[in-house]
Short mmCIF file of C-alpha atoms in Angstrom, two decimals:
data_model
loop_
_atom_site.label_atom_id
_atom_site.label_comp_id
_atom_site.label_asym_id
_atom_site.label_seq_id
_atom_site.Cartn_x
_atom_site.Cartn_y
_atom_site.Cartn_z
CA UNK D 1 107.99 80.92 126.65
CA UNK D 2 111.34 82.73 126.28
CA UNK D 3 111.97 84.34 122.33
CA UNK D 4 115.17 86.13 122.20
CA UNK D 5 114.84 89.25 119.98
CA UNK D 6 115.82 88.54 116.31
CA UNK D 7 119.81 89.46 115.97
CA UNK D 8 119.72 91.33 112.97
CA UNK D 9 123.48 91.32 112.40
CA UNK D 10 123.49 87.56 111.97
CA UNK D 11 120.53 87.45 109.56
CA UNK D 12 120.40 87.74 105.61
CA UNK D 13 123.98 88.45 105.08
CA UNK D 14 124.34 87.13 101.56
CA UNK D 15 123.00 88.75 98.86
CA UNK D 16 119.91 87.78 97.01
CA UNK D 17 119.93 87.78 93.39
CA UNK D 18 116.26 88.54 91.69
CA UNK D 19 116.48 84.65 90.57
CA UNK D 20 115.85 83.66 94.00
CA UNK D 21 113.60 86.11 95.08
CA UNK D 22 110.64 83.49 95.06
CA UNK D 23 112.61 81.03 97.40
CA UNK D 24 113.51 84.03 99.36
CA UNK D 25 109.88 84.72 99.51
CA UNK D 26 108.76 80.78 100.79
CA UNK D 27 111.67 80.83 102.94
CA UNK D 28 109.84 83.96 105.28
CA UNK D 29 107.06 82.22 105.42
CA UNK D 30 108.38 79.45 106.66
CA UNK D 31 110.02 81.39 109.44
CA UNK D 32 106.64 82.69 110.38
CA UNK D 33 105.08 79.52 110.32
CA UNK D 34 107.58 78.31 113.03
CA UNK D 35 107.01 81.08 115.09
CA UNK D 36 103.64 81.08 115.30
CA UNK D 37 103.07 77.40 115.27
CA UNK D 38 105.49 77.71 118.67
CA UNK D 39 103.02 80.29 119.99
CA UNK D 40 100.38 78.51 119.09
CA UNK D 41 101.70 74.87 121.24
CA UNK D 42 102.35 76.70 124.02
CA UNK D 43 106.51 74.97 123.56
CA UNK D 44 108.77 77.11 125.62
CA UNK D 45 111.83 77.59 123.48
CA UNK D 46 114.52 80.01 124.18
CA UNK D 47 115.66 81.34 121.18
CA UNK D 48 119.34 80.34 121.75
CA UNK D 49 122.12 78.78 119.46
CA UNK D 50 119.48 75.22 119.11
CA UNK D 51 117.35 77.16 117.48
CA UNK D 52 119.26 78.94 115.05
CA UNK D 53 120.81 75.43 114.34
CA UNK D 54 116.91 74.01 113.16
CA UNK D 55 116.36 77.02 111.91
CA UNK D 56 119.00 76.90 109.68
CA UNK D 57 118.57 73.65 109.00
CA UNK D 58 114.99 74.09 108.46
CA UNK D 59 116.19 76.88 105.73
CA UNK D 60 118.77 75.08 104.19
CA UNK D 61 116.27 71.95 103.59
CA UNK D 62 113.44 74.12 102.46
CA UNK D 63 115.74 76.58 100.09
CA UNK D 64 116.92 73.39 98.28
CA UNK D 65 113.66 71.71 97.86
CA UNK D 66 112.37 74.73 96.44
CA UNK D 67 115.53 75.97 94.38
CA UNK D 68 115.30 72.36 92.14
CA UNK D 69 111.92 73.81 90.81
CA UNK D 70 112.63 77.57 91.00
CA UNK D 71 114.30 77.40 87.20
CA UNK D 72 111.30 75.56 86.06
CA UNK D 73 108.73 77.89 87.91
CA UNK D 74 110.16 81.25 86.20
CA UNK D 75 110.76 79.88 83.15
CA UNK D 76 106.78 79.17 83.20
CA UNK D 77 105.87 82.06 84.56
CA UNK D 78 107.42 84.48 82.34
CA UNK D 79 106.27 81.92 79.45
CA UNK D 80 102.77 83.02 80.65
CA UNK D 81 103.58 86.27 80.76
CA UNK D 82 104.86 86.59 77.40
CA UNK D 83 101.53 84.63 76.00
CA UNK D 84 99.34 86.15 77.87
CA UNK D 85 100.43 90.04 78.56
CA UNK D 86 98.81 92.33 80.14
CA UNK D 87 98.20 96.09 80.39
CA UNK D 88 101.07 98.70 80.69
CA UNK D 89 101.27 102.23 81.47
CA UNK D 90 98.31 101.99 83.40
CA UNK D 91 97.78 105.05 85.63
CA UNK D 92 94.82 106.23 88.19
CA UNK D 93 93.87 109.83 89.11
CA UNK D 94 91.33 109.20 91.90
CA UNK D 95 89.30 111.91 93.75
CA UNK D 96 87.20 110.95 97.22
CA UNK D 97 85.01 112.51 99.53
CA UNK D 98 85.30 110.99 103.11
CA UNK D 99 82.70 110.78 105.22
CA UNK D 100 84.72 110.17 108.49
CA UNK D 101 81.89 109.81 111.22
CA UNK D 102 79.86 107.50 108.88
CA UNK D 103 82.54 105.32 107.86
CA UNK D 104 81.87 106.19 103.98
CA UNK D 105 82.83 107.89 100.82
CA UNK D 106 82.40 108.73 97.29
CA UNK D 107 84.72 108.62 94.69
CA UNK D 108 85.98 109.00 91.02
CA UNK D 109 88.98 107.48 89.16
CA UNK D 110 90.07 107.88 85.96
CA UNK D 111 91.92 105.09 84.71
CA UNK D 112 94.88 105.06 81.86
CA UNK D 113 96.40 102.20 80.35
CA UNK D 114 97.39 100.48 76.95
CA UNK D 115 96.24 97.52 75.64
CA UNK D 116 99.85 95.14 75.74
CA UNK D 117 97.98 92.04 74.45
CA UNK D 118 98.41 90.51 71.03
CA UNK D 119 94.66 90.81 70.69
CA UNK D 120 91.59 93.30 70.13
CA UNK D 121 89.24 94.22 73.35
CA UNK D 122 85.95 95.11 73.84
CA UNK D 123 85.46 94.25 77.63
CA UNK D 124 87.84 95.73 80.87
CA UNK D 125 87.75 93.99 84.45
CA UNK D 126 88.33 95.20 87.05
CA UNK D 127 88.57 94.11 90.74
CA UNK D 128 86.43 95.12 94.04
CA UNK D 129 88.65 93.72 96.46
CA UNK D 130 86.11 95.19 99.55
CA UNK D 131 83.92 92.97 98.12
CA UNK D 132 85.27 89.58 98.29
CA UNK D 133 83.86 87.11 100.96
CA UNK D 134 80.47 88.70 100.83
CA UNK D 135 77.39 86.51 99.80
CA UNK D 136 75.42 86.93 96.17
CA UNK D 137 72.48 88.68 98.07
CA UNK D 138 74.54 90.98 100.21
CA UNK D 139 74.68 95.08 99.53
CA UNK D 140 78.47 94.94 98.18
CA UNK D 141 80.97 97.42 100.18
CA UNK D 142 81.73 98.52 97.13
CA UNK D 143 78.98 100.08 94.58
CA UNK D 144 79.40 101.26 91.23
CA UNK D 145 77.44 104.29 90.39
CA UNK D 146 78.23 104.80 86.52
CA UNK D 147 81.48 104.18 84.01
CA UNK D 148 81.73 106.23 80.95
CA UNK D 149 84.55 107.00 78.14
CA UNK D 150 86.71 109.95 78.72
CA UNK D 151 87.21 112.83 76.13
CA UNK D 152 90.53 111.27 75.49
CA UNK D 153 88.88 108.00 74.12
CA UNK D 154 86.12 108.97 71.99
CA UNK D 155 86.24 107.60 68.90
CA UNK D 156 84.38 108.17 65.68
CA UNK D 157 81.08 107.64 66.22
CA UNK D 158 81.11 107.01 70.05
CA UNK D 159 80.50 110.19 71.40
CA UNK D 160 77.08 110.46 73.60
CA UNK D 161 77.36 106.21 73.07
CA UNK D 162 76.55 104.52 76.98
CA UNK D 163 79.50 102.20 78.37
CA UNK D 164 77.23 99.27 79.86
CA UNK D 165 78.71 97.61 83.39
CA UNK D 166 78.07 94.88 85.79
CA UNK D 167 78.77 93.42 88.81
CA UNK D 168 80.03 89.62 88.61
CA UNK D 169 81.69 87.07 90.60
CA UNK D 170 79.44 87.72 93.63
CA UNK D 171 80.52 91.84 93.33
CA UNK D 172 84.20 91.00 93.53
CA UNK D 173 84.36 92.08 89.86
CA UNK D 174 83.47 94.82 87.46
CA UNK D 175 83.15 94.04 83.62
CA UNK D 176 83.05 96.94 81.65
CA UNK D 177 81.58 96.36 77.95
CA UNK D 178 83.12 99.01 75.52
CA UNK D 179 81.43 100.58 72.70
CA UNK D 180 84.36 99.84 70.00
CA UNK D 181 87.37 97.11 70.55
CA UNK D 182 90.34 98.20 71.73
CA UNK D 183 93.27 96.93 69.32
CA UNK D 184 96.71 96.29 70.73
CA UNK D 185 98.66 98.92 71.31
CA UNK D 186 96.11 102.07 71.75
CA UNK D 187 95.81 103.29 75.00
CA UNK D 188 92.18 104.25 76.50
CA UNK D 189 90.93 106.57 79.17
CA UNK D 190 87.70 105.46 81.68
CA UNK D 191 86.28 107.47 83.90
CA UNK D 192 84.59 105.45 87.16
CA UNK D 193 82.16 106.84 89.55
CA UNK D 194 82.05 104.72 93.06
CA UNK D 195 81.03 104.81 96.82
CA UNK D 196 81.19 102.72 99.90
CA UNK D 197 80.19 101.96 103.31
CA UNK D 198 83.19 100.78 104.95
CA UNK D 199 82.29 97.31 107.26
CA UNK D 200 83.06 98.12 110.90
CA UNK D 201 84.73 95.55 113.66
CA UNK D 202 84.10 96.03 117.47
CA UNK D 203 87.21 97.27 120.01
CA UNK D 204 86.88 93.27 121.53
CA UNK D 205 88.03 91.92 117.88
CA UNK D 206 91.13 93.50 118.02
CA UNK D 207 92.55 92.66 121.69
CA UNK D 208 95.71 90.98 122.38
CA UNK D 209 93.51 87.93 123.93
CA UNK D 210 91.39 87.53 121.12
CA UNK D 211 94.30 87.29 118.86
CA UNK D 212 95.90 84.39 120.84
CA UNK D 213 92.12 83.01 121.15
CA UNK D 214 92.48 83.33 117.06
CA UNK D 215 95.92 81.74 116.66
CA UNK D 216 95.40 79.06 119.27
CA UNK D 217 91.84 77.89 117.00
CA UNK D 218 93.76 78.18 113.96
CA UNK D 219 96.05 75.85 114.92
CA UNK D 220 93.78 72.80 115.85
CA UNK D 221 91.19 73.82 113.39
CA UNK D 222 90.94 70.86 110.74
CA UNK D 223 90.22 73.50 107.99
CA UNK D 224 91.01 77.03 107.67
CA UNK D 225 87.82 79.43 108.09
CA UNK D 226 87.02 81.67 104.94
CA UNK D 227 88.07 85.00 105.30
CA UNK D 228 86.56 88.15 103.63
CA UNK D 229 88.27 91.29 103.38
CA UNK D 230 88.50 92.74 106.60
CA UNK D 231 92.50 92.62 106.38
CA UNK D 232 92.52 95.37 103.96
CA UNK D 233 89.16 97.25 104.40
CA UNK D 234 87.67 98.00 107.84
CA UNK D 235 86.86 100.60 110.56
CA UNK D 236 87.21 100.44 114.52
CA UNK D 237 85.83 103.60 116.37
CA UNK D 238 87.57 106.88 114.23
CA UNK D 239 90.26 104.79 112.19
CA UNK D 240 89.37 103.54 108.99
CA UNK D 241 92.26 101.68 106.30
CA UNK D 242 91.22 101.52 103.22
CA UNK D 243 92.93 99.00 101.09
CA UNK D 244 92.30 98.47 97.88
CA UNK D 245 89.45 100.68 97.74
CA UNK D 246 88.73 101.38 94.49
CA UNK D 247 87.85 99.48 91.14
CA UNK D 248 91.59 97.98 90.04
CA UNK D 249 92.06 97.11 86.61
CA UNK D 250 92.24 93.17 86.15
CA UNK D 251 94.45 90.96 83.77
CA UNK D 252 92.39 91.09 80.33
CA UNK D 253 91.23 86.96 81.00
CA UNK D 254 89.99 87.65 85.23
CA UNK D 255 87.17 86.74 85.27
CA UNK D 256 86.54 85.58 89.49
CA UNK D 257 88.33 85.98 92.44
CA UNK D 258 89.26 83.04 95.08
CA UNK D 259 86.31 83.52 97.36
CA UNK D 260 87.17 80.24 99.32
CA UNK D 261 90.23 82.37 101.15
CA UNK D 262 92.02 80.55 103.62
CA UNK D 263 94.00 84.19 104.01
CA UNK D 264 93.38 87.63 104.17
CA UNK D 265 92.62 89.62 101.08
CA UNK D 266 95.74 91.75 101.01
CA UNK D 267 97.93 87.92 100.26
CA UNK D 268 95.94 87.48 96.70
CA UNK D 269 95.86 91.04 95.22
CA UNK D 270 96.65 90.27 91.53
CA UNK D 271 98.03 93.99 89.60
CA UNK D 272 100.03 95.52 87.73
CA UNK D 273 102.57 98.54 88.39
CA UNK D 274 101.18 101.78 88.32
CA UNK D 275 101.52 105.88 88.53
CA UNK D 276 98.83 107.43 91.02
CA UNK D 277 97.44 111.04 92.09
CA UNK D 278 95.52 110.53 94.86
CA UNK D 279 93.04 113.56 96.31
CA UNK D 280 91.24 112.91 99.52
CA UNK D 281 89.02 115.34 101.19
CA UNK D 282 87.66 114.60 104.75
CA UNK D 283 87.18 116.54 108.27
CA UNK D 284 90.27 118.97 109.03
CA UNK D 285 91.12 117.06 112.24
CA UNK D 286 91.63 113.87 110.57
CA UNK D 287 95.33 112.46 109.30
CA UNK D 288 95.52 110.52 106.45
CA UNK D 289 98.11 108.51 105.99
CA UNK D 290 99.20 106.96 102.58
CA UNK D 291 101.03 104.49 100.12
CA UNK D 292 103.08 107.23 99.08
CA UNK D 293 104.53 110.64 100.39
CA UNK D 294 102.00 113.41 100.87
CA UNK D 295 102.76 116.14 98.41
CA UNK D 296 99.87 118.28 98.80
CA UNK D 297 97.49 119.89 101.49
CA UNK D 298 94.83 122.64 101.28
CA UNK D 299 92.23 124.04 104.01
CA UNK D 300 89.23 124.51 102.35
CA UNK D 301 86.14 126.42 104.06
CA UNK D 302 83.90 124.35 105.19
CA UNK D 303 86.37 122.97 107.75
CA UNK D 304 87.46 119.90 105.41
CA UNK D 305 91.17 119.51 103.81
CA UNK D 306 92.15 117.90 100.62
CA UNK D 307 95.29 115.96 101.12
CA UNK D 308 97.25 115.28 97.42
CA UNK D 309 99.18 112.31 96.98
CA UNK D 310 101.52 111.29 94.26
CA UNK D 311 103.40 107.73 93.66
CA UNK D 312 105.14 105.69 90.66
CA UNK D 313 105.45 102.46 89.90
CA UNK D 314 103.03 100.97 92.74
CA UNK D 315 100.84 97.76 93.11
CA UNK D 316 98.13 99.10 94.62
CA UNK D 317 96.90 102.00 96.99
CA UNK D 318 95.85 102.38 100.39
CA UNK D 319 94.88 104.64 103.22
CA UNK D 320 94.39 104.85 106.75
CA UNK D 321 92.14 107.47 108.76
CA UNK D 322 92.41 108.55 112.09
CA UNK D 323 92.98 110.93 114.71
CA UNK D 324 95.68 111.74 117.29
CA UNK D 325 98.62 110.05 115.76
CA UNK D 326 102.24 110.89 117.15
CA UNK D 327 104.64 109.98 114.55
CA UNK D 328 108.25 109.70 114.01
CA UNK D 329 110.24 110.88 111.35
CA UNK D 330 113.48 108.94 109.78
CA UNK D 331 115.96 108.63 107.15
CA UNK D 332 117.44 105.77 105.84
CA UNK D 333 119.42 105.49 102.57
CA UNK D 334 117.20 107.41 100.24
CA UNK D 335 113.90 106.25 102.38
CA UNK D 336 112.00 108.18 104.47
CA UNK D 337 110.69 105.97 107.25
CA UNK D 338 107.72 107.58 109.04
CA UNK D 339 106.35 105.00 111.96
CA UNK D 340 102.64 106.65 113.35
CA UNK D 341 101.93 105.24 117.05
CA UNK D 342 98.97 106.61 119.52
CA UNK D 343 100.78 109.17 122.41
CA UNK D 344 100.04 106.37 125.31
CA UNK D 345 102.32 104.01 123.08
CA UNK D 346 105.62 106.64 123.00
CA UNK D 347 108.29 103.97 123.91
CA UNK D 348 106.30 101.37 121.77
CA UNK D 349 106.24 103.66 118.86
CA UNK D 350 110.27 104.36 119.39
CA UNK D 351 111.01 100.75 119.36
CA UNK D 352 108.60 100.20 116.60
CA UNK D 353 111.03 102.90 114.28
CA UNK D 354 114.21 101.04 115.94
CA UNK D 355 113.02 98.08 114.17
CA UNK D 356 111.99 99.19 111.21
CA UNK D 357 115.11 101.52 110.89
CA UNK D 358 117.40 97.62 111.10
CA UNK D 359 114.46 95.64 108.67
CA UNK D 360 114.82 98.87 106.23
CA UNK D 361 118.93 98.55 106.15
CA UNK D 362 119.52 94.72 106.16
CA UNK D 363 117.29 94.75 103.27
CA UNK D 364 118.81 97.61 101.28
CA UNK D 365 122.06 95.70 101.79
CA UNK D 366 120.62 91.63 101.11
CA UNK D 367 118.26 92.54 98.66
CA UNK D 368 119.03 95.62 97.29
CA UNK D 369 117.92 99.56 97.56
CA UNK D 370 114.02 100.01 98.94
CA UNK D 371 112.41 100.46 95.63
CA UNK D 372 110.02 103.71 96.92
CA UNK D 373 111.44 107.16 98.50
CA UNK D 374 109.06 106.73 101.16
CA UNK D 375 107.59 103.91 103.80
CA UNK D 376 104.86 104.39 106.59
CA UNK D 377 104.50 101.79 109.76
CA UNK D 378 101.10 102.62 111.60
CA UNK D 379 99.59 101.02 114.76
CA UNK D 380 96.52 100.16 114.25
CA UNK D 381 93.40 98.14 115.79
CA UNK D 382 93.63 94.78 113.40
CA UNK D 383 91.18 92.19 114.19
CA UNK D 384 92.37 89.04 115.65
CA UNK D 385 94.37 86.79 112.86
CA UNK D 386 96.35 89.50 111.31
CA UNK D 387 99.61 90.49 113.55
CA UNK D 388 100.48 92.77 109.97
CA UNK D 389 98.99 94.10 106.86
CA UNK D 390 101.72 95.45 104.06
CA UNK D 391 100.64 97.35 101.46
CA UNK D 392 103.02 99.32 98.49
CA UNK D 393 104.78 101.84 100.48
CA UNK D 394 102.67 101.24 104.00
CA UNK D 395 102.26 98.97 106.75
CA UNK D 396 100.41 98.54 109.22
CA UNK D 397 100.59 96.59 112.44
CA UNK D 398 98.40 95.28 114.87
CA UNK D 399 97.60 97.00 118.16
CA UNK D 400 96.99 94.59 120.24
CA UNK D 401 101.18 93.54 120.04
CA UNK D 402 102.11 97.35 121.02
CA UNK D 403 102.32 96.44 124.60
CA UNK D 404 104.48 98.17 126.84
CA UNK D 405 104.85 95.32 129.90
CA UNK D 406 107.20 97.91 131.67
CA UNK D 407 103.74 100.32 132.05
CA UNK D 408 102.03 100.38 135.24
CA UNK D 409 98.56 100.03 132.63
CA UNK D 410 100.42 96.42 131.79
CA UNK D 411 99.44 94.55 135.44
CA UNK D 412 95.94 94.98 134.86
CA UNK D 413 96.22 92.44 132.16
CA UNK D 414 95.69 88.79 132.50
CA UNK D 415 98.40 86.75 134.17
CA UNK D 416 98.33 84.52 130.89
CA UNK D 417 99.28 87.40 128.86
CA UNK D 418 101.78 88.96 131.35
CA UNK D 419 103.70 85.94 131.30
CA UNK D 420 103.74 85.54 127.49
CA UNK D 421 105.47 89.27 126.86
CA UNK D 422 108.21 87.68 125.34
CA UNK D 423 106.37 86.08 122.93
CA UNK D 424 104.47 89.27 122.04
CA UNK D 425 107.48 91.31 121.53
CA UNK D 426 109.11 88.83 119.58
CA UNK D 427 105.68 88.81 117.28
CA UNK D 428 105.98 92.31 117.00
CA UNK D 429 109.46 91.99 115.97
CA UNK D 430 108.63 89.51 113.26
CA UNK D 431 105.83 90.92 112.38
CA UNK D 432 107.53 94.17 111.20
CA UNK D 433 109.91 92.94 109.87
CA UNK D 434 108.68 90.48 107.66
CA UNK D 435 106.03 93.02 106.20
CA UNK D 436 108.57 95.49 105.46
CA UNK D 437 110.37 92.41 103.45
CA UNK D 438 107.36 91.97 101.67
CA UNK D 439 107.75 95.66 99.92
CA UNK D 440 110.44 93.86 97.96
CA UNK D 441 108.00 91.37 96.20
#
């Protein structure tokens, strides 16, 4: 099978207006969807001037379908919206304590926000996105060790008073029962105590066979297998990403989370903007690598370092862990571009920043200027199903595509997979750069 390289000069020349930004959306999924159903059949295309012609057809017949209900679908949503509201200036200071050879930490948030609804509240959700896919009668990932009212939010009365919690929705969900009702407008301060063991997948989940092995099922299986959260939340040898890894605050009515997933974890994270500062202490010789820039780092004695990290106006948080990262440093526009690769993957890792360098500026210029001052691409060992993770301000992609078929290491792979390195660095092309679309929306 013969996949020319995407020609980024041809591709998303006309500018996107926010209106369209959820046809934009389908429209790159649909894109992926050909390319991996073509993988998965085993067709031979070359990706010549026929294929830009059904592509574009394809496009043009799937942007129209979905433009006639576009109007219709944002007029409801933001109908929704305006009934239902939500929470605003909602901001996290999280501490954790990383236990990097037991795959664990311990942690503590403090969580700010303002009650936006028309309506007084007495209970707060929030999601444990670790959690989800796990059975009623399995240890969650995620624990919850206490939640209490800070200083800030005592009220008359409610000082010493016991904030009473529990786990529902088979642990995907904490529901936190106040003391005193919220009413709308007033902003409140809780303070969350949590650990975790983070689940770990074996070196043979994460090979370049098993992920064709994964596609090739998926695409004759009569229904999709349920997936738990091992997109977003995992550890192979001394990397961990952690994804989601704390207790998120919930719309005011979530009560469940979709435990039926046909997708990963990281494609249904429901939540609101937010400000974060971040503190992680683990084991000196570990880099940390995060949704936003690091602004802070301090040796402390006992041979651990606490890395500080501040972002705005992000959906979410995430980390990865690991040791002996290279990495490669670039501007773009006002972006920062930072792409992290392993030292036997140096012309991997270069073309890995080439790429991302051309996804970063086509999008600045279709759909307008990267919303953060900062973006991270990682390598890293993804079990088989997931060719990319994205995350606010990080992505990740998998290993087992950072192949370098000009390496003498490359013959001692399978003929099968030798023969398909076209196909692999076109899925690493893709891969990329759809994810780094993805920061958009």
């Amino acid at each position: 099978m013969v996949i020319k390289p995407l020609n980024w000069n041809s591709r998303l020349e006309m500018k996107v207006p926010p209106l369209f930004d959820s046809v934009v959306y389908a429209y790159l999924l649909i894109r992926r969807c050909l390319l991996l159903g073509t993988m998965a059949s085993g067709c031979w295309l070359r990706y010549n001037a026929d294929v830009h012609l059904l592509s574009k057809q394809v496009g043009l017949w799937a942007v129209g379908l979905l433009l006639l209900g576009s109007l219709s679908l944002r007029a409801q949503v933001e109908e929704a919206r305006f009934a239902t509201s939500s929470f605003s200036a909602q901001s996290y200071r999280i501490e954790l304590e990383v236990n990097a050879p037991e795959h664990s930490y311990v942690g503590q948030e403090i969580v700010r926000f303002t009650n936006s609804t028309r309506r007084e509240l007495d209970q707060i959700n929030f999601h444990l996105y670790p959690n989800i896919g796990q059975e009623e009668d399995e240890f969650p990932w995620l624990t919850v060790q206490g939640v209490g009212l800070t200083p800030n939010s005592f009220q008359r009365g409610t000082k010493g008073q016991g904030v009473r919690f529990a786990l529902r929705a088979r642990n995907s969900i904490l529901q936190v029962k106040l003391p005193f009702k919220v009413a709308p407008g007033q902003t409140l301060e809780l303070k969350i105590d949590f650990a975790a063991r983070v689940p770990r997948i074996q070196r043979e989940e994460t090979t370049l066979l098993s992920h064709f092995l994964e596609e090739a099922s998926d695409a004759v299986r009569d229904e999709k297998q349920a997936r738990d959260a091992r997109d977003i939340f995992f550890a192979c040898e001394q990397t961990m990403l952690l994804g989601y890894f704390y207790p998120l605050l919930a719309a005011p009515d979530a009560s469940s989370t979709d435990q039926g997933l046909a997708v990963g974890v990281g494609g249904v994270v429901i939540s609101e903007v937010a400000d974060y500062d971040v503190k992680v202490n683990v084991d000196s010789q570990v880099l940390v690598v995060a949704s936003s820039q690091l602004q802070e780092k301090q040796s402390n004695a006992e041979k651990t370092t606490t890395h500080v990290f501040r972002g705005k106006n992000l959906r979410g948080f995430a980390l990865v862990l690991g040791e002996h990262w290279k990495s490669l440093v670039q501007t773009v526009g006002d972006t920062k571009l930072a792409t992290y690769y392993l030292p036997s993957d140096e012309r991997i890792g270069q073309r890995i920043a080439e790429i991302g360098q051309r996804a970063l500026t086509t999008y600045n210029q279709s759909f307008g200027d990267y919303p953060y001052s900062h973006l991270s691409v990682i390598e890293l060992p993804l079990p088989a199903g997931y060719g990319g993770i994205e995350f606010p301000g990080l992505v990740a992609v998998a290993q087992a595509y950072c192949v370098d078929f000009d390496a003498p290491e490359a013959a001692r792979l399978p003929g099968l997979l030798r023969e398909q390195s076209d196909v692999v660095k076109s899925a690493l092309e893709f891969t990329l750069a759809q994810s780094i679309a993805f920061q958009w929306w």
